[in-house]
Structures are given as C-alpha cells and as structure tokens.
C-alpha cells in the first residue's frame, strides 16, 4: 500500500481543483517550466508535511517536474482536502492524509513520510522535522536540509538549533519578505474571515471582533474585519505591536476587558492559553471563538470543557458549549486553524509566492545543502527578489529601474545638503 487517503474515487474532483489553483499561480508555473527543463531535483526524495490543499497540489506537481520523488502528509488533522489528496495519490505521489484525523493517525502519517527516507524535508509547523529528530534514525545524516513554512515552526526549529541538536540545515521560508508580508497578512486576513463566515454565516457589520495578536496574521485579520464593518479590538503583549495597532486606528484592550465586549474572537498569536476560563466566564452569550494560529492551544479547550454542562455540534465546524448559567459559546473547527478547517486556506494567488519560495529553496538545498551550516537560515535574498519581480509582473504591473547615476548616489556619502 503506497498511499492512504479518504477516498481514491475523489481523484478527478481533486484534479480539477488543482487545475483551478494552477490557473491562479503563474509564478509557480513559470518555476515549474524551469524545473521541467533543468530537472534540478533529480535523485531528490522530498518528504513534506503541509496542509494538503489544492495549492499544495500545485507545489507537489512542480517538485515532480523537477525530477523529485515526493511523499506527503498533512500538517494539521483537520486541513486536508480529500479530493486533492486522492488526486496526488493517483499521480504517483505517496500521500498519507485525510481530513479528520486523531492525533495517533496524524503521527502515523508523519511516520510513513519518514519511512520514505526523504533527502529534503518541507515542513509546516515542524512536526515532521521534530519527529525525524526524535526518531534519531541513522539516515538523518543523508538529509541535505529542510524548509519551514510557518512562524510557529520557525520558533520551534530555532529552539532546536539553539539547543545544539538540529541535525540538518533549515531554510525559514516564513521569513522571506515574499512570504510573511503577503501570506501571513493578506492570506490569513482574507481566509480567516472566509472560514468564520462559511462556518457561521453571521453578519460582521456592527459586531465587535477581538483579534488576539497584532503580528503579521493578526493585522491582516483586523484589517479585513474592519473592512466588513466590524468594530475591531486588538489584544497584545508586545508594546510596540500594541502601539502599531493603536496608530492603525484599532482599540487595544487586555483580554480580560475585551472578553466582555467581543462578539467574535480570533486568536493569531502562536502562543498558548490566550483565551482561558477567566475570559470565557466574562463572555456574552452567543460569542464565537475561532483560532488562526498554527496549533489548537490558543483557546483553552480544556477550560471550555470544564465550565460547560453540555456540548453539541450545531453546524459543520461549529460546536455549541452550554455554560452552567445557560449562556452559550460557539467554538469553530475544534480550535484548529479556522481558515483551513472551515474554508480552503489562503487564496492561490498568495500561496503562489509562499510555494515559489518553497520550490526554489528546495532547489537551493539540493545544490548547496551539503555546504550549509546546521542552523536556521534565511531565504537567499536573490530568491526572494526574483519571486517579488515575477509576482509584480504577474499582476501586470511594472516598476522603474535605477539609473546609473541613482545607483551611484544611493551608495555614496559625499553628496549632502545642496
Ligand atoms: N492560519 C494560517 O494559515 C496561518 C498562516 C501563517 C501563520 N500562521 C500561524 O499564526 C500564528 C501567528 O503568526 P504571525 O506570523 O502573525 O506571528 P507574529 O510573531 O508576527 O505575531 C504574533 C503576535 O502575537 C503576539 N502575542 C503573543 N502572545 C500573545 C498573547 N498571550 N496575547 C496577545 N498577543 C500575543 C505577539 O506579541 C506577536 O505580536 C503562528 O502560530 C503562525 O504559525 C497561521
């Protein structure tokens, strides 16, 4: 048995879905054409743990075009698009992914990817890389390097590197300008609201939306919620980011106070227990709780369970919790990232840039992995700039070029006040 997916018969549907994404991802398609010509990944075995979405399908096909073999598992138990998984499995990819996994099933899938003995890993959240390190298998010395897609994964892998235990180099795709400025901000901003709306279909105009965390994701969510007519409250622990939120025109409150005024709560911190029992006990009946951060630990589900007398599923992706005093709170997608669990994740246009970084970094690792120090590296600046240039072109826009005089001027110290 090479793959394990929910239903192989969904392959045709998945193929159409991947093709739809392809039509919106011209930069990745251009990289695919280069890969098809040069075959830079010949002999490379990629092991990937990614949200199995239609855009991931486009990335995987790009890696195959470069000559790689690919084994793929999900990076969240609730984010796999089963039709996409089926389609990729039918195209010769080893796929171990289906929507609605238990934690044991999720880690079984990661184990299957590890058994494919990847020479390059692609991770989103660092569960695959951490599992490879924990298993401490002999073949880890053959891994050329890996990439990491998200903020939380980068935090974990930097901690692993700082402890002196990182066994192969990692490129932090998350930290490319062409990733976090667009994916985390505009991607998460739009798709998180998309997830909340698909799950609940509530009116946002006039509601108070509390956004926990004013990082790259949080500011995208706050911006888009305001655009829908919501009153947005931001909570933060970092005074600089709180100041940015204030000057961007948002109200900033501690969660303790925000709890009583919010209609919809969205966490996007990468932190743990951001919404806890003491906050839940202050919330209005009907309050909706969703999370956009990587793990389902931002809203304390054990706390919610502990103060509830009854729980029932009232809609897809919506769990109603009855509190002892008859108030009701609504948890979206079991506290897992709502944009992927209740909607389709980021739009293809934004994943085009994130996954162009992934594809070019995999190519870079195939060529240079052996020379790289075993630590967490930035995306090479030339890759980041190439993607920005291609993405600008793909939007039909053009920019100016520095004249020779301007280039010289911008590198000089002699010219001052005239
Ligand atoms: N849903 C998605 O598709 C998606 C996409 C990208 C990133 N992510 C994930 O979203 C999370 C946030 O990513 P980011 O790039 O915005 O990170 P970031 O570091 O830019 O921002 C996080 C912010 O949260 C704040 N914060 C931390 N603890 C807090 C607390 N207890 N209360 C209030 N604020 C707190 C930090 O000060 C920081 O400003 C990460 O887990 C990341 O992996 C999810």
Short mmCIF file of C-alpha atoms and ligand atoms in Angstrom, two decimals:
data_model
loop_
_atom_site.label_atom_id
_atom_site.label_comp_id
_atom_site.label_asym_id
_atom_site.label_seq_id
_atom_site.Cartn_x
_atom_site.Cartn_y
_atom_site.Cartn_z
CA UNK A 1 0.00 0.00 0.00
CA UNK A 2 1.72 3.22 -1.15
CA UNK A 3 -0.84 5.86 -0.15
CA UNK A 4 -3.62 6.23 2.38
CA UNK A 5 -6.32 8.75 1.57
CA UNK A 6 -10.03 9.03 2.41
CA UNK A 7 -11.42 8.02 -0.98
CA UNK A 8 -9.38 7.39 -4.16
CA UNK A 9 -12.54 7.99 -6.22
CA UNK A 10 -12.30 11.71 -5.42
CA UNK A 11 -9.21 11.97 -7.67
CA UNK A 12 -10.99 13.54 -10.68
CA UNK A 13 -12.57 16.22 -8.48
CA UNK A 14 -9.18 16.91 -6.91
CA UNK A 15 -7.52 17.20 -10.31
CA UNK A 16 -9.99 19.93 -11.32
CA UNK A 17 -9.39 21.71 -8.06
CA UNK A 18 -5.59 21.66 -8.53
CA UNK A 19 -6.03 22.89 -12.11
CA UNK A 20 -8.14 25.78 -10.82
CA UNK A 21 -5.33 26.73 -8.42
CA UNK A 22 -2.78 26.40 -11.24
CA UNK A 23 -4.66 28.97 -13.27
CA UNK A 24 -4.09 31.47 -10.41
CA UNK A 25 -0.42 30.69 -9.70
CA UNK A 26 1.57 31.84 -12.75
CA UNK A 27 4.87 32.35 -10.91
CA UNK A 28 4.90 28.77 -9.64
CA UNK A 29 4.00 27.55 -13.12
CA UNK A 30 6.93 29.51 -14.51
CA UNK A 31 9.24 27.84 -11.97
CA UNK A 32 7.73 24.51 -13.00
CA UNK A 33 8.71 25.20 -16.61
CA UNK A 34 12.28 25.93 -15.50
CA UNK A 35 12.28 22.73 -13.43
CA UNK A 36 10.96 20.70 -16.37
CA UNK A 37 13.89 21.95 -18.47
CA UNK A 38 16.68 21.65 -15.92
CA UNK A 39 15.50 18.77 -13.69
CA UNK A 40 17.36 20.19 -10.68
CA UNK A 41 15.74 17.73 -8.27
CA UNK A 42 16.81 14.52 -9.97
CA UNK A 43 17.56 11.95 -7.27
CA UNK A 44 15.97 14.07 -4.53
CA UNK A 45 13.37 12.48 -2.25
CA UNK A 46 11.15 15.18 -0.77
CA UNK A 47 9.24 14.39 2.43
CA UNK A 48 6.60 17.05 3.01
CA UNK A 49 4.22 17.82 5.84
CA UNK A 50 1.93 20.53 4.50
CA UNK A 51 -1.76 21.40 4.58
CA UNK A 52 -2.95 19.21 1.71
CA UNK A 53 -4.77 21.87 -0.28
CA UNK A 54 -5.15 22.49 -4.00
CA UNK A 55 -2.19 24.92 -3.83
CA UNK A 56 -0.03 22.25 -2.21
CA UNK A 57 -1.04 20.08 -5.15
CA UNK A 58 0.48 22.68 -7.48
CA UNK A 59 3.70 22.75 -5.44
CA UNK A 60 3.95 18.96 -5.41
CA UNK A 61 3.46 18.78 -9.19
CA UNK A 62 6.21 21.41 -9.53
CA UNK A 63 8.61 19.31 -7.45
CA UNK A 64 7.76 16.24 -9.55
CA UNK A 65 8.54 18.25 -12.71
CA UNK A 66 11.97 18.98 -11.26
CA UNK A 67 12.65 15.24 -11.01
CA UNK A 68 11.91 14.72 -7.29
CA UNK A 69 10.04 11.84 -5.69
CA UNK A 70 7.53 13.12 -3.14
CA UNK A 71 5.92 11.68 -0.02
CA UNK A 72 3.28 13.90 1.55
CA UNK A 73 1.32 14.03 4.79
CA UNK A 74 -0.85 16.76 6.29
CA UNK A 75 0.32 19.37 8.77
CA UNK A 76 -2.94 19.51 10.66
CA UNK A 77 -5.56 16.84 11.41
CA UNK A 78 -8.41 18.96 10.01
CA UNK A 79 -6.96 20.74 6.98
CA UNK A 80 -6.64 18.06 4.30
CA UNK A 81 -8.76 18.47 1.16
CA UNK A 82 -9.58 14.82 0.49
CA UNK A 83 -10.09 15.28 -3.25
CA UNK A 84 -6.63 16.84 -3.61
CA UNK A 85 -5.05 14.02 -1.58
CA UNK A 86 -6.74 11.45 -3.84
CA UNK A 87 -5.63 13.24 -6.99
CA UNK A 88 -1.99 13.44 -5.93
CA UNK A 89 -2.02 9.78 -4.90
CA UNK A 90 -3.27 8.92 -8.40
CA UNK A 91 -0.31 10.84 -9.88
CA UNK A 92 2.34 8.72 -8.18
CA UNK A 93 2.86 10.73 -5.02
CA UNK A 94 2.92 8.77 -1.74
CA UNK A 95 0.13 10.53 0.12
CA UNK A 96 -0.80 9.83 3.73
CA UNK A 97 -3.53 12.34 4.55
CA UNK A 98 -7.23 12.64 5.16
CA UNK A 99 -9.44 15.19 6.89
CA UNK A 100 -10.48 14.46 10.47
CA UNK A 101 -7.55 12.54 11.94
CA UNK A 102 -6.90 11.55 15.52
CA UNK A 103 -3.51 12.58 16.90
CA UNK A 104 -2.33 8.97 16.53
CA UNK A 105 -3.38 8.85 12.87
CA UNK A 106 -1.72 12.21 12.26
CA UNK A 107 1.61 10.97 13.62
CA UNK A 108 1.25 7.63 11.79
CA UNK A 109 1.14 9.62 8.54
CA UNK A 110 4.27 11.55 9.53
CA UNK A 111 5.95 8.22 10.27
CA UNK A 112 5.07 6.96 6.79
CA UNK A 113 6.71 10.03 5.24
CA UNK A 114 9.81 9.47 7.38
CA UNK A 115 9.93 5.85 6.15
CA UNK A 116 10.27 7.20 2.59
CA UNK A 117 13.73 8.41 3.70
CA UNK A 118 13.49 11.98 2.47
CA UNK A 119 16.69 13.75 1.49
CA UNK A 120 14.93 17.12 1.77
CA UNK A 121 12.03 17.93 4.11
CA UNK A 122 9.32 20.55 3.73
CA UNK A 123 7.51 21.30 6.95
CA UNK A 124 4.68 23.50 8.19
CA UNK A 125 4.77 23.69 11.96
CA UNK A 126 7.86 21.49 12.46
CA UNK A 127 6.07 18.25 13.42
CA UNK A 128 7.85 16.31 10.66
CA UNK A 129 11.30 17.75 11.40
CA UNK A 130 10.83 17.28 15.15
CA UNK A 131 9.69 13.67 14.61
CA UNK A 132 12.72 12.92 12.41
CA UNK A 133 14.98 14.31 15.15
CA UNK A 134 13.18 12.44 17.91
CA UNK A 135 13.36 9.16 15.96
CA UNK A 136 17.10 9.80 15.56
CA UNK A 137 17.35 7.36 12.67
CA UNK A 138 20.71 6.61 11.08
CA UNK A 139 19.70 8.03 7.75
CA UNK A 140 19.32 11.58 9.18
CA UNK A 141 22.93 12.12 8.10
CA UNK A 142 21.74 11.79 4.47
CA UNK A 143 19.19 14.60 4.80
CA UNK A 144 20.54 17.57 2.86
CA UNK A 145 18.27 20.10 4.52
CA UNK A 146 14.72 21.23 5.05
CA UNK A 147 12.39 24.18 4.80
CA UNK A 148 9.84 25.54 7.25
CA UNK A 149 6.67 27.33 6.20
CA UNK A 150 5.26 28.99 9.31
CA UNK A 151 6.10 31.24 12.26
CA UNK A 152 5.43 28.59 14.90
CA UNK A 153 7.60 26.03 13.09
CA UNK A 154 10.46 28.52 12.80
CA UNK A 155 10.26 29.25 16.53
CA UNK A 156 10.49 25.51 17.30
CA UNK A 157 13.37 24.90 14.88
CA UNK A 158 15.36 27.90 16.13
CA UNK A 159 14.94 26.49 19.65
CA UNK A 160 16.19 23.10 18.39
CA UNK A 161 19.18 24.80 16.74
CA UNK A 162 19.93 26.82 19.88
CA UNK A 163 19.94 23.62 21.94
CA UNK A 164 22.68 22.36 19.57
CA UNK A 165 20.54 19.43 18.40
CA UNK A 166 19.50 20.45 14.88
CA UNK A 167 20.96 17.76 12.63
CA UNK A 168 20.49 19.37 9.21
CA UNK A 169 20.15 22.93 7.86
CA UNK A 170 16.74 24.55 7.63
CA UNK A 171 15.66 27.45 5.45
CA UNK A 172 12.98 29.56 7.08
CA UNK A 173 10.62 30.20 4.18
CA UNK A 174 8.31 32.03 6.57
CA UNK A 175 10.82 34.85 6.95
CA UNK A 176 11.07 35.72 3.25
CA UNK A 177 9.50 39.11 2.50
CA UNK A 178 7.53 37.46 -0.29
CA UNK A 179 6.09 35.06 2.30
CA UNK A 180 5.11 36.70 5.57
CA UNK A 181 4.20 40.13 4.20
CA UNK A 182 1.62 38.55 1.91
CA UNK A 183 0.72 35.04 3.09
CA UNK A 184 0.53 35.79 6.81
CA UNK A 185 -1.09 39.20 6.33
CA UNK A 186 -3.34 39.17 3.25
CA UNK A 187 -3.72 35.39 3.05
CA UNK A 188 -4.61 34.80 6.69
CA UNK A 189 -6.59 38.04 6.76
CA UNK A 190 -8.93 37.03 3.96
CA UNK A 191 -9.10 33.29 4.57
CA UNK A 192 -9.74 33.57 8.31
CA UNK A 193 -12.79 35.73 7.69
CA UNK A 194 -13.75 33.32 4.92
CA UNK A 195 -13.58 30.43 7.41
CA UNK A 196 -15.59 32.27 10.07
CA UNK A 197 -18.24 33.23 7.54
CA UNK A 198 -18.51 29.78 5.92
CA UNK A 199 -18.84 28.23 9.38
CA UNK A 200 -21.30 30.69 10.88
CA UNK A 201 -22.67 32.96 8.13
CA UNK A 202 -23.05 35.72 10.74
CA UNK A 203 -23.15 39.40 9.83
CA UNK A 204 -19.87 41.06 10.73
CA UNK A 205 -21.02 44.65 10.24
CA UNK A 206 -21.59 46.24 13.63
CA UNK A 207 -20.14 43.29 15.56
CA UNK A 208 -17.13 43.60 17.84
CA UNK A 209 -14.33 41.34 16.64
CA UNK A 210 -11.49 40.77 19.09
CA UNK A 211 -8.19 39.84 17.45
CA UNK A 212 -5.55 38.41 19.79
CA UNK A 213 -2.06 39.20 18.49
CA UNK A 214 -1.14 42.03 16.14
CA UNK A 215 1.60 40.19 14.28
CA UNK A 216 1.51 39.57 10.54
CA UNK A 217 -1.56 37.36 10.72
CA UNK A 218 -3.38 39.42 13.32
CA UNK A 219 -3.03 42.66 11.41
CA UNK A 220 -4.42 41.04 8.27
CA UNK A 221 -7.42 39.71 10.18
CA UNK A 222 -8.01 43.05 11.92
CA UNK A 223 -7.76 44.93 8.62
CA UNK A 224 -10.23 42.67 6.83
CA UNK A 225 -12.68 42.54 9.77
CA UNK A 226 -12.73 46.34 9.78
CA UNK A 227 -13.36 46.25 6.05
CA UNK A 228 -16.50 44.20 6.72
CA UNK A 229 -17.78 46.87 9.10
CA UNK A 230 -16.80 45.29 12.40
CA UNK A 231 -15.53 47.21 15.41
CA UNK A 232 -12.12 45.66 15.97
CA UNK A 233 -10.40 45.30 19.33
CA UNK A 234 -6.78 44.09 19.44
CA UNK A 235 -5.09 42.37 22.38
CA UNK A 236 -1.28 42.22 22.59
CA UNK A 237 1.61 41.51 24.94
CA UNK A 238 4.21 43.46 22.92
CA UNK A 239 4.02 47.23 23.47
CA UNK A 240 5.44 48.05 20.00
CA UNK A 241 2.81 45.98 18.26
CA UNK A 242 0.11 47.38 20.55
CA UNK A 243 1.27 50.85 19.52
CA UNK A 244 1.06 49.91 15.85
CA UNK A 245 -2.49 48.66 16.39
CA UNK A 246 -3.43 51.88 18.15
CA UNK A 247 -1.98 54.04 15.38
CA UNK A 248 -3.65 51.87 12.76
CA UNK A 249 -6.85 53.01 14.47
CA UNK A 250 -7.80 49.93 16.49
CA UNK A 251 -8.90 49.81 20.12
CA UNK A 252 -6.39 47.91 22.28
CA UNK A 253 -7.54 46.18 25.46
CA UNK A 254 -6.29 43.39 27.70
CA UNK A 255 -8.17 40.13 27.03
CA UNK A 256 -9.71 40.41 30.46
CA UNK A 257 -11.64 43.50 29.30
CA UNK A 258 -12.04 42.51 25.66
CA UNK A 259 -13.75 39.29 26.79
CA UNK A 260 -16.87 41.17 27.88
CA UNK A 261 -17.28 43.25 24.72
CA UNK A 262 -16.46 40.80 21.91
CA UNK A 263 -18.96 39.03 19.66
CA UNK A 264 -16.30 37.16 17.67
CA UNK A 265 -12.84 36.24 18.99
CA UNK A 266 -9.92 35.23 16.78
CA UNK A 267 -6.54 34.22 18.15
CA UNK A 268 -3.43 34.61 15.98
CA UNK A 269 -0.53 34.63 18.42
CA UNK A 270 1.31 31.31 18.13
CA UNK A 271 1.01 31.31 21.94
CA UNK A 272 -0.77 29.04 24.41
CA UNK A 273 -3.93 29.63 26.51
CA UNK A 274 -4.55 33.13 25.21
CA UNK A 275 -8.29 32.75 25.84
CA UNK A 276 -8.83 30.98 29.15
CA UNK A 277 -11.56 30.16 31.64
CA UNK A 278 -11.49 33.59 33.33
CA UNK A 279 -12.09 35.21 29.93
CA UNK A 280 -14.78 32.73 28.86
CA UNK A 281 -16.68 33.37 32.09
CA UNK A 282 -16.97 37.05 31.10
CA UNK A 283 -18.13 36.49 27.51
CA UNK A 284 -21.56 37.39 26.15
CA UNK A 285 -23.89 34.54 25.31
CA UNK A 286 -23.52 33.73 21.63
CA UNK A 287 -19.85 34.68 21.42
CA UNK A 288 -17.95 32.91 18.65
CA UNK A 289 -14.39 31.67 19.23
CA UNK A 290 -12.01 30.87 16.39
CA UNK A 291 -8.28 30.42 16.03
CA UNK A 292 -5.94 31.22 13.14
CA UNK A 293 -2.68 30.32 14.91
CA UNK A 294 -0.86 27.13 13.99
CA UNK A 295 -1.85 24.90 16.92
CA UNK A 296 -5.18 24.40 18.68
CA UNK A 297 -3.82 25.61 22.00
CA UNK A 298 -4.58 29.32 21.79
CA UNK A 299 -8.16 28.88 23.02
CA UNK A 300 -8.07 26.63 26.08
CA UNK A 301 -10.44 23.83 25.11
CA UNK A 302 -9.92 22.02 28.45
CA UNK A 303 -11.09 25.23 30.19
CA UNK A 304 -14.11 25.49 27.88
CA UNK A 305 -14.99 21.86 28.56
CA UNK A 306 -14.56 22.37 32.30
CA UNK A 307 -17.11 25.21 32.52
CA UNK A 308 -19.65 23.60 30.18
CA UNK A 309 -22.59 21.44 31.10
CA UNK A 310 -23.35 20.31 27.57
CA UNK A 311 -21.81 20.39 24.14
CA UNK A 312 -23.28 19.68 20.73
CA UNK A 313 -22.40 20.20 17.09
CA UNK A 314 -24.85 22.73 15.66
CA UNK A 315 -23.32 23.20 12.19
CA UNK A 316 -20.30 21.96 10.31
CA UNK A 317 -17.28 23.36 12.12
CA UNK A 318 -19.38 24.87 14.95
CA UNK A 319 -19.59 23.37 18.44
CA UNK A 320 -22.04 24.88 20.91
CA UNK A 321 -20.99 24.86 24.58
CA UNK A 322 -23.67 25.47 27.24
CA UNK A 323 -22.40 27.09 30.41
CA UNK A 324 -23.99 26.46 33.82
CA UNK A 325 -25.74 29.85 33.76
CA UNK A 326 -27.34 28.99 30.37
CA UNK A 327 -25.00 31.18 28.29
CA UNK A 328 -23.76 29.61 25.06
CA UNK A 329 -20.33 29.91 23.49
CA UNK A 330 -19.52 28.67 20.00
CA UNK A 331 -16.14 27.14 19.16
CA UNK A 332 -15.12 26.93 15.49
CA UNK A 333 -13.26 23.95 13.99
CA UNK A 334 -12.28 22.47 17.36
CA UNK A 335 -9.97 25.44 17.86
CA UNK A 336 -7.84 24.40 14.85
CA UNK A 337 -6.88 26.98 12.25
CA UNK A 338 -10.25 28.14 11.06
CA UNK A 339 -9.14 29.32 7.62
CA UNK A 340 -8.01 25.83 6.64
CA UNK A 341 -10.53 23.77 8.59
CA UNK A 342 -13.67 25.73 7.70
CA UNK A 343 -12.55 27.27 4.40
CA UNK A 344 -9.88 26.40 1.82
CA UNK A 345 -6.88 28.16 3.33
CA UNK A 346 -5.17 31.06 1.64
CA UNK A 347 -6.13 32.07 -1.87
CA UNK A 348 -3.95 30.56 -4.60
CA UNK A 349 -2.51 33.95 -5.57
CA UNK A 350 -0.84 34.32 -2.20
CA UNK A 351 0.24 30.67 -1.91
CA UNK A 352 1.88 31.19 -5.30
CA UNK A 353 4.54 33.29 -3.58
CA UNK A 354 4.93 31.11 -0.48
CA UNK A 355 5.28 27.99 -2.57
CA UNK A 356 7.57 29.65 -5.13
CA UNK A 357 9.85 30.19 -2.12
CA UNK A 358 9.43 26.54 -1.15
CA UNK A 359 10.23 25.27 -4.65
CA UNK A 360 13.27 27.50 -5.12
CA UNK A 361 14.58 26.77 -1.62
CA UNK A 362 14.28 23.02 -2.25
CA UNK A 363 16.27 23.57 -5.45
CA UNK A 364 18.82 25.62 -3.45
CA UNK A 365 19.16 22.91 -0.80
CA UNK A 366 19.60 20.22 -3.47
CA UNK A 367 22.52 22.23 -4.86
CA UNK A 368 24.04 23.68 -1.66
CA UNK A 369 22.65 21.71 1.30
CA UNK A 370 25.93 19.94 1.99
CA UNK A 371 27.74 23.28 2.39
CA UNK A 372 25.18 24.86 4.73
CA UNK A 373 25.72 25.11 8.48
CA UNK A 374 23.24 23.10 10.57
CA UNK A 375 21.20 26.05 11.70
CA UNK A 376 18.14 28.02 10.60
CA UNK A 377 18.93 30.14 7.52
CA UNK A 378 17.09 32.97 5.81
CA UNK A 379 15.80 32.53 2.27
CA UNK A 380 18.60 33.71 -0.06
CA UNK A 381 17.86 37.34 -0.99
CA UNK A 382 18.10 36.61 -4.71
CA UNK A 383 15.28 34.06 -4.43
CA UNK A 384 13.07 36.49 -2.51
CA UNK A 385 13.67 39.28 -5.07
CA UNK A 386 13.15 37.00 -8.05
CA UNK A 387 9.76 35.96 -6.69
CA UNK A 388 8.78 39.58 -5.98
CA UNK A 389 9.76 40.56 -9.53
CA UNK A 390 7.83 37.72 -11.12
CA UNK A 391 4.81 38.35 -8.88
CA UNK A 392 4.73 42.05 -9.81
CA UNK A 393 4.91 41.09 -13.49
CA UNK A 394 2.15 38.51 -12.99
CA UNK A 395 -0.12 41.31 -11.75
CA UNK A 396 0.54 43.21 -14.96
CA UNK A 397 2.41 45.97 -13.12
CA UNK A 398 5.77 47.48 -13.99
CA UNK A 399 8.29 49.33 -11.84
CA UNK A 400 11.09 51.78 -12.52
CA UNK A 401 14.80 50.89 -12.81
CA UNK A 402 17.54 52.85 -11.07
CA UNK A 403 19.60 54.94 -13.46
CA UNK A 404 23.39 54.55 -13.17
CA UNK A 405 23.51 57.96 -11.52
CA UNK A 406 20.90 56.92 -8.95
CA UNK A 407 22.72 53.66 -8.22
CA UNK A 408 25.94 55.55 -7.55
CA UNK A 409 24.15 58.20 -5.46
CA UNK A 410 22.47 55.62 -3.24
CA UNK A 411 25.86 54.07 -2.41
CA UNK A 412 27.74 57.33 -1.78
CA UNK A 413 28.40 59.53 1.26
CA UNK A 414 29.86 62.62 -0.45
CA UNK A 415 26.63 64.36 -1.53
CA UNK A 416 24.80 66.19 1.25
CA UNK A 417 22.78 69.42 1.56
CA UNK A 418 22.79 71.44 -1.67
N1 LIG B 1 -3.81 30.16 9.66
C1 LIG B 1 -2.83 30.26 8.79
O1 LIG B 1 -2.98 29.96 7.61
C2 LIG B 1 -1.52 30.79 9.23
C3 LIG B 1 -0.66 31.42 8.32
C4 LIG B 1 0.55 31.94 8.77
C5 LIG B 1 0.89 31.81 10.11
N2 LIG B 1 0.05 31.15 10.97
C6 LIG B 1 0.34 30.99 12.38
O2 LIG B 1 -0.27 32.10 13.07
C7 LIG B 1 0.45 32.39 14.27
C8 LIG B 1 0.89 33.85 14.25
O3 LIG B 1 1.80 34.06 13.18
P1 LIG B 1 2.39 35.51 12.85
O4 LIG B 1 3.23 35.36 11.67
O5 LIG B 1 1.31 36.53 12.90
O6 LIG B 1 3.35 35.70 14.16
P2 LIG B 1 3.93 37.04 14.73
O7 LIG B 1 5.08 36.65 15.61
O8 LIG B 1 4.16 38.05 13.65
O9 LIG B 1 2.75 37.62 15.65
C9 LIG B 1 2.29 37.04 16.82
C10 LIG B 1 1.84 38.19 17.73
O10 LIG B 1 1.14 37.64 18.84
C11 LIG B 1 1.51 38.39 20.00
N3 LIG B 1 1.23 37.58 21.19
C12 LIG B 1 1.94 36.55 21.72
N4 LIG B 1 1.35 36.09 22.83
C13 LIG B 1 0.22 36.84 23.00
C14 LIG B 1 -0.82 36.85 23.97
N5 LIG B 1 -0.81 35.98 25.00
N6 LIG B 1 -1.82 37.75 23.82
C15 LIG B 1 -1.83 38.64 22.80
N7 LIG B 1 -0.87 38.69 21.85
C16 LIG B 1 0.14 37.79 21.97
C17 LIG B 1 2.99 38.68 19.78
O11 LIG B 1 3.43 39.78 20.59
C18 LIG B 1 3.02 39.00 18.28
O12 LIG B 1 2.82 40.37 18.03
C19 LIG B 1 1.59 31.38 14.29
O13 LIG B 1 1.19 30.24 15.01
C20 LIG B 1 1.77 31.02 12.84
O14 LIG B 1 2.44 29.79 12.66
C21 LIG B 1 -1.15 30.67 10.55
#
